[in-house]
Coordinates of C-alpha atoms and ligand atoms in Angstrom, one line a residue:
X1 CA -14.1 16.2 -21.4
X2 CA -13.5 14.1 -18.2
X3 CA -12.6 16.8 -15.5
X4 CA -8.9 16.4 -13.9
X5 CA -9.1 17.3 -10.0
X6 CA -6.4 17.0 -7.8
X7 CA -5.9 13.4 -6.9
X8 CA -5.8 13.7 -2.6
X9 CA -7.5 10.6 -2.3
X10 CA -5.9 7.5 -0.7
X11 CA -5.2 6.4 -4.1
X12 CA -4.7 6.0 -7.0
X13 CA -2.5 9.7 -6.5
X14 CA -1.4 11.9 -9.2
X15 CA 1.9 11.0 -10.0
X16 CA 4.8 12.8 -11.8
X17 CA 4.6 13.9 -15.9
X18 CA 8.0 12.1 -16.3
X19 CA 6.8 8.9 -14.7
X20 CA 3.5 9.4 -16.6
X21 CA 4.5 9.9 -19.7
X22 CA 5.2 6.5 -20.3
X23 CA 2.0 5.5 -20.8
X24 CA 1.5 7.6 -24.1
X25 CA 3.6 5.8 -25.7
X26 CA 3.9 3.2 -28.5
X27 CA 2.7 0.1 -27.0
X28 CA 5.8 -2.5 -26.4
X29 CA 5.8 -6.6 -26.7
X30 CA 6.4 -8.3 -23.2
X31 CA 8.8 -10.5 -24.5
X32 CA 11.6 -10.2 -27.0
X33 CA 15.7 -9.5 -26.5
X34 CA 14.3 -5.6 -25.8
X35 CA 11.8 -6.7 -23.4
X36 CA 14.1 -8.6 -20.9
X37 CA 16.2 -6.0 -19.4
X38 CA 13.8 -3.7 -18.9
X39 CA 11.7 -6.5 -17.0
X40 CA 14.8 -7.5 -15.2
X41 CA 15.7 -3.5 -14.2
X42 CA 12.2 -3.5 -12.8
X43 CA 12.4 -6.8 -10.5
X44 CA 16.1 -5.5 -9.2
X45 CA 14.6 -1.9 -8.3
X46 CA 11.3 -3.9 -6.5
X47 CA 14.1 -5.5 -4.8
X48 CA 15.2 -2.6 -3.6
X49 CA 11.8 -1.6 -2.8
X50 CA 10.6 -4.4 -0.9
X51 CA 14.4 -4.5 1.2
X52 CA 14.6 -8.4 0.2
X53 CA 17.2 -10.0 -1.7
X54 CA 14.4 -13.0 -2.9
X55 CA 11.7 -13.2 -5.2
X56 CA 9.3 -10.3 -6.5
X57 CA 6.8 -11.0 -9.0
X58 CA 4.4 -8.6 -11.0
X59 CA 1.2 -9.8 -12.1
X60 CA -1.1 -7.7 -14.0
X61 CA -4.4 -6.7 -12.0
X62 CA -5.1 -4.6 -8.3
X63 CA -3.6 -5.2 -5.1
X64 CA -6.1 -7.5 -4.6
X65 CA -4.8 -9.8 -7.3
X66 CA -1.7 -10.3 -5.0
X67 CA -3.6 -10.8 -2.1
X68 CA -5.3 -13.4 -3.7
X69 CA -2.4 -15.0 -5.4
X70 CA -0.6 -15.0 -2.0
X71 CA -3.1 -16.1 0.4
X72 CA -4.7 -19.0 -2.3
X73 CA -0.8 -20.4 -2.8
X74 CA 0.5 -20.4 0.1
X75 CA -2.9 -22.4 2.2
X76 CA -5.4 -24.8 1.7
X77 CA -8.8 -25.1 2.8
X78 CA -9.2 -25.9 6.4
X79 CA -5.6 -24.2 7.1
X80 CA -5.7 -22.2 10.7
X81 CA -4.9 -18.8 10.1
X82 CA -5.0 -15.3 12.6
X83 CA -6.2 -12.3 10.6
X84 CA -5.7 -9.6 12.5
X85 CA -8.0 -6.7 12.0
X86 CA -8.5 -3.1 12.8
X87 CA -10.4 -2.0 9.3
X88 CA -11.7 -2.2 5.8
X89 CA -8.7 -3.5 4.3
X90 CA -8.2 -5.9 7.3
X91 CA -11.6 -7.4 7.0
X92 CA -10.6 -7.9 3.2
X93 CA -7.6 -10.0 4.1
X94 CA -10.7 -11.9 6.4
X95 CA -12.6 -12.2 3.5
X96 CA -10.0 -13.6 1.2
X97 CA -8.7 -16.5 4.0
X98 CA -12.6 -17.1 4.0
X99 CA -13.3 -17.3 0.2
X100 CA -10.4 -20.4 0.6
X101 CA -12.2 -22.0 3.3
X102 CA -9.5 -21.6 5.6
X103 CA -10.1 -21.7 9.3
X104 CA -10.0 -18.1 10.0
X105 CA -9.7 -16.8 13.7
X106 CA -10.1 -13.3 13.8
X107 CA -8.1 -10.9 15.9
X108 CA -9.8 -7.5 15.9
X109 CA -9.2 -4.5 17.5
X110 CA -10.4 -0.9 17.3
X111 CA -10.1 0.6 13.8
X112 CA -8.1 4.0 15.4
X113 CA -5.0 1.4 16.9
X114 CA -2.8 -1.8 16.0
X115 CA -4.6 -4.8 17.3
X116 CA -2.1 -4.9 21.1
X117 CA 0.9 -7.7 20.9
X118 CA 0.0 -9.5 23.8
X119 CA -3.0 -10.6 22.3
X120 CA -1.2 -11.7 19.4
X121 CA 1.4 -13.3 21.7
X122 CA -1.3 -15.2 23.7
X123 CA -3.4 -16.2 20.4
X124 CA -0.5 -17.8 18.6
X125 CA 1.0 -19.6 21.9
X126 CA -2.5 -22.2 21.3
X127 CA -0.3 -23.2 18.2
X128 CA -1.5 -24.7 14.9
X129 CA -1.6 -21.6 12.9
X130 CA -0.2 -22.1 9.1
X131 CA -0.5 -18.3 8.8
X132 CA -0.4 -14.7 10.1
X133 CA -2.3 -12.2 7.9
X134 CA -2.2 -8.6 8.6
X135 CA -2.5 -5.5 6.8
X136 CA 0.2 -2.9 6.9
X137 CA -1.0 0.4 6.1
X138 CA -4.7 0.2 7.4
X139 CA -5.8 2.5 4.5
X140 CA -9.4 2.6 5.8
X141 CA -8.4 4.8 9.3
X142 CA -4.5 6.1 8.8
X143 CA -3.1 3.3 11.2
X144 CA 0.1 2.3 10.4
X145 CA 0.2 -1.1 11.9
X146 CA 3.4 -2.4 13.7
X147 CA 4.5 -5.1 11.3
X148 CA 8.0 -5.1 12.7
X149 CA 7.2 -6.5 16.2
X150 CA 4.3 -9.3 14.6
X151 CA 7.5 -10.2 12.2
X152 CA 8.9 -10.7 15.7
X153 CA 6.4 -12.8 17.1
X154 CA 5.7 -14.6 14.1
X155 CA 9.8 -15.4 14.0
X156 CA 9.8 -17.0 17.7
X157 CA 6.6 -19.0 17.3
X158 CA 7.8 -20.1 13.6
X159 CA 4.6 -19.4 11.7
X160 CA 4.5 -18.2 8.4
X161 CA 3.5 -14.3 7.8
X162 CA 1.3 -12.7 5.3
X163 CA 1.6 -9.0 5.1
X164 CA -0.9 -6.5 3.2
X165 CA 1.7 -3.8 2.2
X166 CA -0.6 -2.2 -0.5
X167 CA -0.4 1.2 0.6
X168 CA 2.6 1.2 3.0
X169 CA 5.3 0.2 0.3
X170 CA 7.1 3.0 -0.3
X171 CA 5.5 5.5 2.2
X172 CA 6.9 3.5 5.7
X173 CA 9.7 1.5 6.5
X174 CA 8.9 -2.2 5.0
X175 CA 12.3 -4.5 5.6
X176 CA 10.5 -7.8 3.9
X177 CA 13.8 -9.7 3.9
X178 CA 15.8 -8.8 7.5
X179 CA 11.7 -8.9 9.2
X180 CA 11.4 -12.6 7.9
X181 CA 8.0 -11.6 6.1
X182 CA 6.7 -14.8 3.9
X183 CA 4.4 -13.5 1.2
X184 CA 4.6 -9.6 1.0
X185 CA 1.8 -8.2 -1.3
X186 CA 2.0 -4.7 -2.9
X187 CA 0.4 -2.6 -6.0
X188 CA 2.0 0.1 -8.2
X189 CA -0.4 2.6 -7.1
X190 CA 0.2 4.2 -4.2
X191 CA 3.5 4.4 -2.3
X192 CA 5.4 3.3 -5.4
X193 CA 4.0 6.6 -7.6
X194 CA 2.9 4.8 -10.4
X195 CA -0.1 4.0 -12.2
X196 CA -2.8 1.2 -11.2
X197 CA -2.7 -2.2 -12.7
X198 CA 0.1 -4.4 -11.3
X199 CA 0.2 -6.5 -8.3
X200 CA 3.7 -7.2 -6.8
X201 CA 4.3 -9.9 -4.6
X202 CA 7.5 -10.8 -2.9
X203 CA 8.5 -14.2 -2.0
X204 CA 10.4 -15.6 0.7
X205 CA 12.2 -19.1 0.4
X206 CA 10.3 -20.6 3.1
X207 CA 6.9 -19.7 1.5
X208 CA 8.2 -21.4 -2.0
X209 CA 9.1 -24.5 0.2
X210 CA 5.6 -24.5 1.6
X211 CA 4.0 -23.9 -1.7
X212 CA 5.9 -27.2 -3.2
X213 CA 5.1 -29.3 -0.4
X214 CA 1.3 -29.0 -0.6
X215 CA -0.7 -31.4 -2.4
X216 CA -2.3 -29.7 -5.1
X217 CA -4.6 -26.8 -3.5
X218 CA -7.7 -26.9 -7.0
X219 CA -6.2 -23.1 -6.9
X220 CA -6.2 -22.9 -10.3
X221 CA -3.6 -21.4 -12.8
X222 CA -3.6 -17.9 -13.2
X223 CA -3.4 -16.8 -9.6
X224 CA -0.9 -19.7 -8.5
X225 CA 2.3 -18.2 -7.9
X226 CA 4.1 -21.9 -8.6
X227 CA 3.2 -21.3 -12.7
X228 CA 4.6 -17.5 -12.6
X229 CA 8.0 -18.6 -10.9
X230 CA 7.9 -22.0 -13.4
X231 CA 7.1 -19.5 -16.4
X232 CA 10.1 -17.2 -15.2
X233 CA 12.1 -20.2 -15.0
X234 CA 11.4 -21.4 -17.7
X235 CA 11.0 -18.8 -20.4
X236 CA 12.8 -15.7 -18.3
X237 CA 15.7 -15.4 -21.0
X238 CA 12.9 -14.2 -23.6
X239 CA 9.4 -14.4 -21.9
X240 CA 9.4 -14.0 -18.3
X241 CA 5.8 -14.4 -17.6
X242 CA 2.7 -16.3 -17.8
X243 CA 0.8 -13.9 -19.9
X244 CA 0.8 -10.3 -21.9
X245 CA 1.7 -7.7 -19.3
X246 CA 1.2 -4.7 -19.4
X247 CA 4.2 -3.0 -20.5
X248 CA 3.3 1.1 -20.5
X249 CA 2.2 0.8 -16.6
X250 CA 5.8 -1.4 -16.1
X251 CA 8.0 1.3 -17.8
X252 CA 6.5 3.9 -15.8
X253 CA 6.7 1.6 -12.5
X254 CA 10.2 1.0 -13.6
X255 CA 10.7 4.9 -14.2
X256 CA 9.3 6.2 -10.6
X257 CA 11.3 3.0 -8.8
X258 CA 14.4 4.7 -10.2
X259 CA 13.6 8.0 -9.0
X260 CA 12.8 5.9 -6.0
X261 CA 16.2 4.8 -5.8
X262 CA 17.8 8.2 -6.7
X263 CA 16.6 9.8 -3.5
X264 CA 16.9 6.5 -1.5
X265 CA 14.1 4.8 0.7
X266 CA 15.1 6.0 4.0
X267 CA 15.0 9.9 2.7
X268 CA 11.6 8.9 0.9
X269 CA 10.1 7.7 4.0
X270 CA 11.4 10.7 6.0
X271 CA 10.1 13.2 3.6
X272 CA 6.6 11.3 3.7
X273 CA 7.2 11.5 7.1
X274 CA 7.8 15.3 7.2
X275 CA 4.8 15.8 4.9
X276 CA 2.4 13.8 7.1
X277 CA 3.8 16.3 10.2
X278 CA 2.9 19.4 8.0
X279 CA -0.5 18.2 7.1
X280 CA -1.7 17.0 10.8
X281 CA -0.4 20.6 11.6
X282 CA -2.4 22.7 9.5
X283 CA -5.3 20.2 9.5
X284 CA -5.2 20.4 13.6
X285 CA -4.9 24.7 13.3
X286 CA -7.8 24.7 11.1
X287 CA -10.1 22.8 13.7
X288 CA -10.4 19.1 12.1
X289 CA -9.9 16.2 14.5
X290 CA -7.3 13.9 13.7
X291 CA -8.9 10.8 13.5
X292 CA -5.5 8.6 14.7
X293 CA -2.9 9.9 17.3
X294 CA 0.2 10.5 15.9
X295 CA 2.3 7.4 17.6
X296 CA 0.3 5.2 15.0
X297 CA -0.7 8.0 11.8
X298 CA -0.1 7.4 8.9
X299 CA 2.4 8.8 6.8
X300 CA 0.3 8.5 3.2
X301 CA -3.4 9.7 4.4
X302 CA -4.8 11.4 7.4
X303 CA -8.2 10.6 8.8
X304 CA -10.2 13.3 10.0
X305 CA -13.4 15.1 11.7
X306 CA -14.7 18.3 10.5
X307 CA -15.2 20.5 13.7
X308 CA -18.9 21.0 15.0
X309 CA -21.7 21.6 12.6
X310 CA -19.8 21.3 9.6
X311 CA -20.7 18.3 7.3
X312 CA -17.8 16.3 5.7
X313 CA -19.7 15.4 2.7
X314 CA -20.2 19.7 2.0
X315 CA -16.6 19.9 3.1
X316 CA -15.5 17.3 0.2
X317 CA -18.2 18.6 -2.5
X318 CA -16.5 22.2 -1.5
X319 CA -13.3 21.2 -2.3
X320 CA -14.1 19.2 -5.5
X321 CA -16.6 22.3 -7.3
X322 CA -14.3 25.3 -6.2
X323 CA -11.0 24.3 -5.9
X324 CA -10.7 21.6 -8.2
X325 CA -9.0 18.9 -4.9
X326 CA -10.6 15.0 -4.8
X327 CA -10.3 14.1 -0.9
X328 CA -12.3 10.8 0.1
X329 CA -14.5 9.9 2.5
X330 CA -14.2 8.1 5.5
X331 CA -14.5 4.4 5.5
X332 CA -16.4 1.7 7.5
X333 CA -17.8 2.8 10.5
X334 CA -16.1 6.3 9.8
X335 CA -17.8 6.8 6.4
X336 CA -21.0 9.6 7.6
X337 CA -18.6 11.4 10.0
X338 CA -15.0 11.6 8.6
X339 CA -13.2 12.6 5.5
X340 CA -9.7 10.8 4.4
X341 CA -7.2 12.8 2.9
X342 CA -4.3 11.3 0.4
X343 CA -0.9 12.6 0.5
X344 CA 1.6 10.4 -1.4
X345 CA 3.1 11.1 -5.0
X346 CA 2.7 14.0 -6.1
X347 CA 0.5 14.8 -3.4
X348 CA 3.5 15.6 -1.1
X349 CA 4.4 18.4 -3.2
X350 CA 4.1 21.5 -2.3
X351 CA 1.7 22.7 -5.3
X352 CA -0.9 20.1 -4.2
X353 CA -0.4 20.7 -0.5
X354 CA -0.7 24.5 -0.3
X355 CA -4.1 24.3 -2.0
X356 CA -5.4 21.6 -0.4
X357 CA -4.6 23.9 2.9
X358 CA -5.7 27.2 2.0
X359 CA -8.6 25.6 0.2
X360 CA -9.9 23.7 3.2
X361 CA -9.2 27.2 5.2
X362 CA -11.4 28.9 1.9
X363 CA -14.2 26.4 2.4
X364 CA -14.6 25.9 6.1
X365 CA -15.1 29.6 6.2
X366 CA -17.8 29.8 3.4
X367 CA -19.4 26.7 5.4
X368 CA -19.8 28.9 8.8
X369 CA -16.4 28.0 10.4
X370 CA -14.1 31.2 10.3
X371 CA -10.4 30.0 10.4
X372 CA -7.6 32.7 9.9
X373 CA -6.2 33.0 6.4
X374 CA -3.1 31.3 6.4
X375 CA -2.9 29.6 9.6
X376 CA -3.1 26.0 8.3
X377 CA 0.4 26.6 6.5
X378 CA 2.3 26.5 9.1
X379 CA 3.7 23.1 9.3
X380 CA 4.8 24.0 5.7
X381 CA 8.4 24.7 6.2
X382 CA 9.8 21.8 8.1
X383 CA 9.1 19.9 4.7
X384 CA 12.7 21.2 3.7
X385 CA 16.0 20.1 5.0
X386 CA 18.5 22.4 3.8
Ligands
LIG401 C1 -4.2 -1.7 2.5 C2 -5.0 -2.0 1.2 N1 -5.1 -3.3 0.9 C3 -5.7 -3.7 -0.3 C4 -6.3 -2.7 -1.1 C5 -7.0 -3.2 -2.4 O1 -6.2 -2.8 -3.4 P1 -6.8 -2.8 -4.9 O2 -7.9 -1.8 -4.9 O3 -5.6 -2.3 -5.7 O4 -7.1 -4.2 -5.3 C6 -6.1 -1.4 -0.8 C7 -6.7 -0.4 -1.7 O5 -7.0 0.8 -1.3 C8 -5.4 -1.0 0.3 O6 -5.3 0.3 0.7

C-alpha cells in the first residue's frame, strides 16, 4: 500500500475530501450538451481567479505546458526577450525562451530578493524587447516577486509581459487584467487547491493581436494557443477544446474555484497571509533561519535553515518516519543546507499545521536541539479573525 504523508511540500498539497472526491468518480465525456456548462462555470470562476475579464484557457498537462504554450505563441526565434531571474523556476522560464531560440538577456539577481527595478528600468530603456518574462512566486526560495511594479514598467515602456504565476495564483494578489499582464500562466495544483494536470493560461487582447500578426512561428499544433482559441471558437457550443480533457481533475478544479469564490480572493490571500505569519513565527521560536525576510516571503512556502549542527536531510527523514509530514528540500544552491516547507490547501489548516509544529519541536529535540514544548505554536491564534 502506497503510504499517505502529509503533503507540506511546495506542491502538489493535499487538498480538501470534497474537492477530491471528484476524482472517484464515473469518468465524464469532454464534450456533449452536459459537458458545456460545466466547462463554461470553470472559465467564468478562472476568471475570477486570474482578476481578468479576457481569455483563460485549460490545457491538459503541468504548469510547464502553459509556459510553453505561452512563451512558443507569443515569440519567434531571434525575438529579444528580458528574463528576469532570482531561482529554479526563473531559470526555467530562461530555458524555455532558449529552447525557441529567442535572444534571451538575462537579468538575475540573488535567489533570497526580487531582481531591483532600476535595473529593470535601465535594461528595458535600450529598447527592442518583444517580451518581459518573470516568474511570480519564485517557488525555489519563498520570494514573492513584485509583479505589480514590472507590470508598471512594462506598461510605460509598452512591451509585452509574460508572467510565471504557477504557484502564486491563488496564494497572493495576481490582478492579470487591471496590471496589463499579456500571457499569465498557472496550474491547478497549488494556490488553486486542486489536483495536478491542467495548465491555465490567460490571455490578454494585445497578446492575441501579436499572436495573429506573426508569420507562422514552425510551433507546431498542440501547444499553439491560436488552434485552442480557433477550436473554442469553433466547436465551444458542444466541444470546446482541441483534445479529450481531462474531466475528473476539471470538476474538482471547478469544485475548489467555487469554494474559492465563496470565501472571496482578497479573504483567501489574507488568510494565506495570516498562515504564513504563524508559521515564520513558530519556525523562528524553534531556532530555524528564515531563509527570505518577511518584506519579500512567501505566503505558500517558507525556506529555511536548521539551527547549528542539525542536518536538514535528518530533520525531513524525521518528519517523514515518525510523524507521517512530507516537507522538501531546498532548491538550487540551497538544496544541502535548507529545507522548504509547503503551506497552501489544506496545509493552512490547522490539523496539518499544529503537527507540522510540534513535530518539528518533537524532532529537533530527538536530533540534539532542545526547544520548549509548545513554543512554536504561538503564532497559532492570529490565524482567526473573529
Ligand atoms: C513557479 C513555478 N513555475 C513552474 C513550475 C513548473 O510547474 P509544473 O511542475 O506543474 O510543470 C513550478 C512547479 O513547482 C513552479 O513552482
Amino acid at each position: 500500500m502506497i503510504k499517505r504523508p502529509k503533503l507540506m511540500i511546495p506542491g502538489p498539497i493535499d487538498i480538501a475530501d470534497d474537492v477530491l472526491q471528484h476524482m472517484g468518480q464515473p469518468i465524464i465525456a469532454h464534450y456533449g450538451a452536459d459537458w458545456v456548462p460545466i466547462y463554461q462555470e470553470t472559465i467564468s470562476l478562472l476568471q475570477y481567479a486570474f482578476n481578468t475579464p479576457g481569455w483563460v484557457i485549460m490545457i491538459p498537462g503541468s504548469g510547464t505546458t502553459g509556459l510553453d504554450a505561452a512563451v512558443g505563441s507569443l515569440l519567434a526565434r531571434g525575438d529579444k526577450v528580458l528574463v528576469l531571474t532570482n531561482g529554479a523556476f526563473g531559470e526555467r522560464l530562461k530555458a524555455i525562451a532558449k529552447s525557441y531560440l529567442l535572444d534571451v538577456q538575462v537579468l538575475a539577481s540573488s535567489s533570497l530578493e526580487p531582481t531591483p527595478l532600476d535595473q529593470v528600468e535601465k535594461k528595458l530603456k535600450e529598447g527592442g524587447f518583444q517580451a518581459v518574462l518573470m516568474v511570480h512566486h519564485e517557488t525555489g526560495s519563498g520570494v514573492l516577486n513584485p509583479v505589480k511594479d514590472v507590470a508598471a514598467l512594462c506598461r510605460r515602456f509598452d512591451v509585452p509581459f509574460v508572467v510565471d504565476g504557477v504557484s502564486s495564483l491563488g496564494i497572493a494578489e495576481l490582478n492579470t487584467g487591471e496590471w496589463g499582464i499579456d500571457l499569465c500562466i498557472s496550474a491547478s495544483q497549488k494556490g488553486l487547491e486542486a489536483p495536478p494536470g491542467l495548465a491555465l493560461v490567460a490571455i490578454s487582447e494585445r497578446a492575441w493581436q501579436i499572436m495573429r500578426s506573426k508569420a507562422p512561428t514552425g510551433h507546431g499544433f498542440y501547444l499553439s494557443l491560436l488552434t485552442w482559441r480557433k477550436f473554442i471558437e469553433d466547436w465551444g457550443d458542444w466541444h470546446p477544446s482541441v483534445v479529450t480533457m481531462p474531466t475528473s481533475v476539471i470538476l474538482a478544479l471547478r469544485a475548489s474555484l467555487r469554494k474559492l469564490r465563496q470565501e472571496g480572493l482578497a479573504q483567501r490571500i489574507a488568510r494565506y497571509r495570516r498562515v504564513a505569519r504563524a508559521v515564520r513565527t513558530g519556525l523562528a521560536a524553534m531556532g530555524f533561519e528564515l531563509l527570505v525576510k518577511d518584506e519579500w516571503a512567501s505566503t505558500g512556502i517558507t525556506a529555511i535553515i536548521p539551527p547549528a549542527g542539525i542536518d536538514p536531510g535528518e530533520v525531513q527523514a524525521h518528519l517523514l518516519a515518525q510523524h507521517n509530514i512530507a516537507i522538501a528540500r531546498g532548491s538550487g544552491e540551497w538544496s544541502e543546507v535548507a529545507l522548504r516547507i509547503g503551506h497552501m490547501g489544506s496545509g493552512t489548516q490547522p490539523d496539518h499545521l499544529i503537527p507540522l509544529l510540534m513535530g518539528l519541536e518533537q524532532t529537533l529535540c530527538s536530533l540534539g536541539h532542545p526547544v520548549e514544548r509548545g513554543s512554536s505554536l504561538g503564532g497559532l491564534p492570529d490565524l482567526w479573525v473573529d
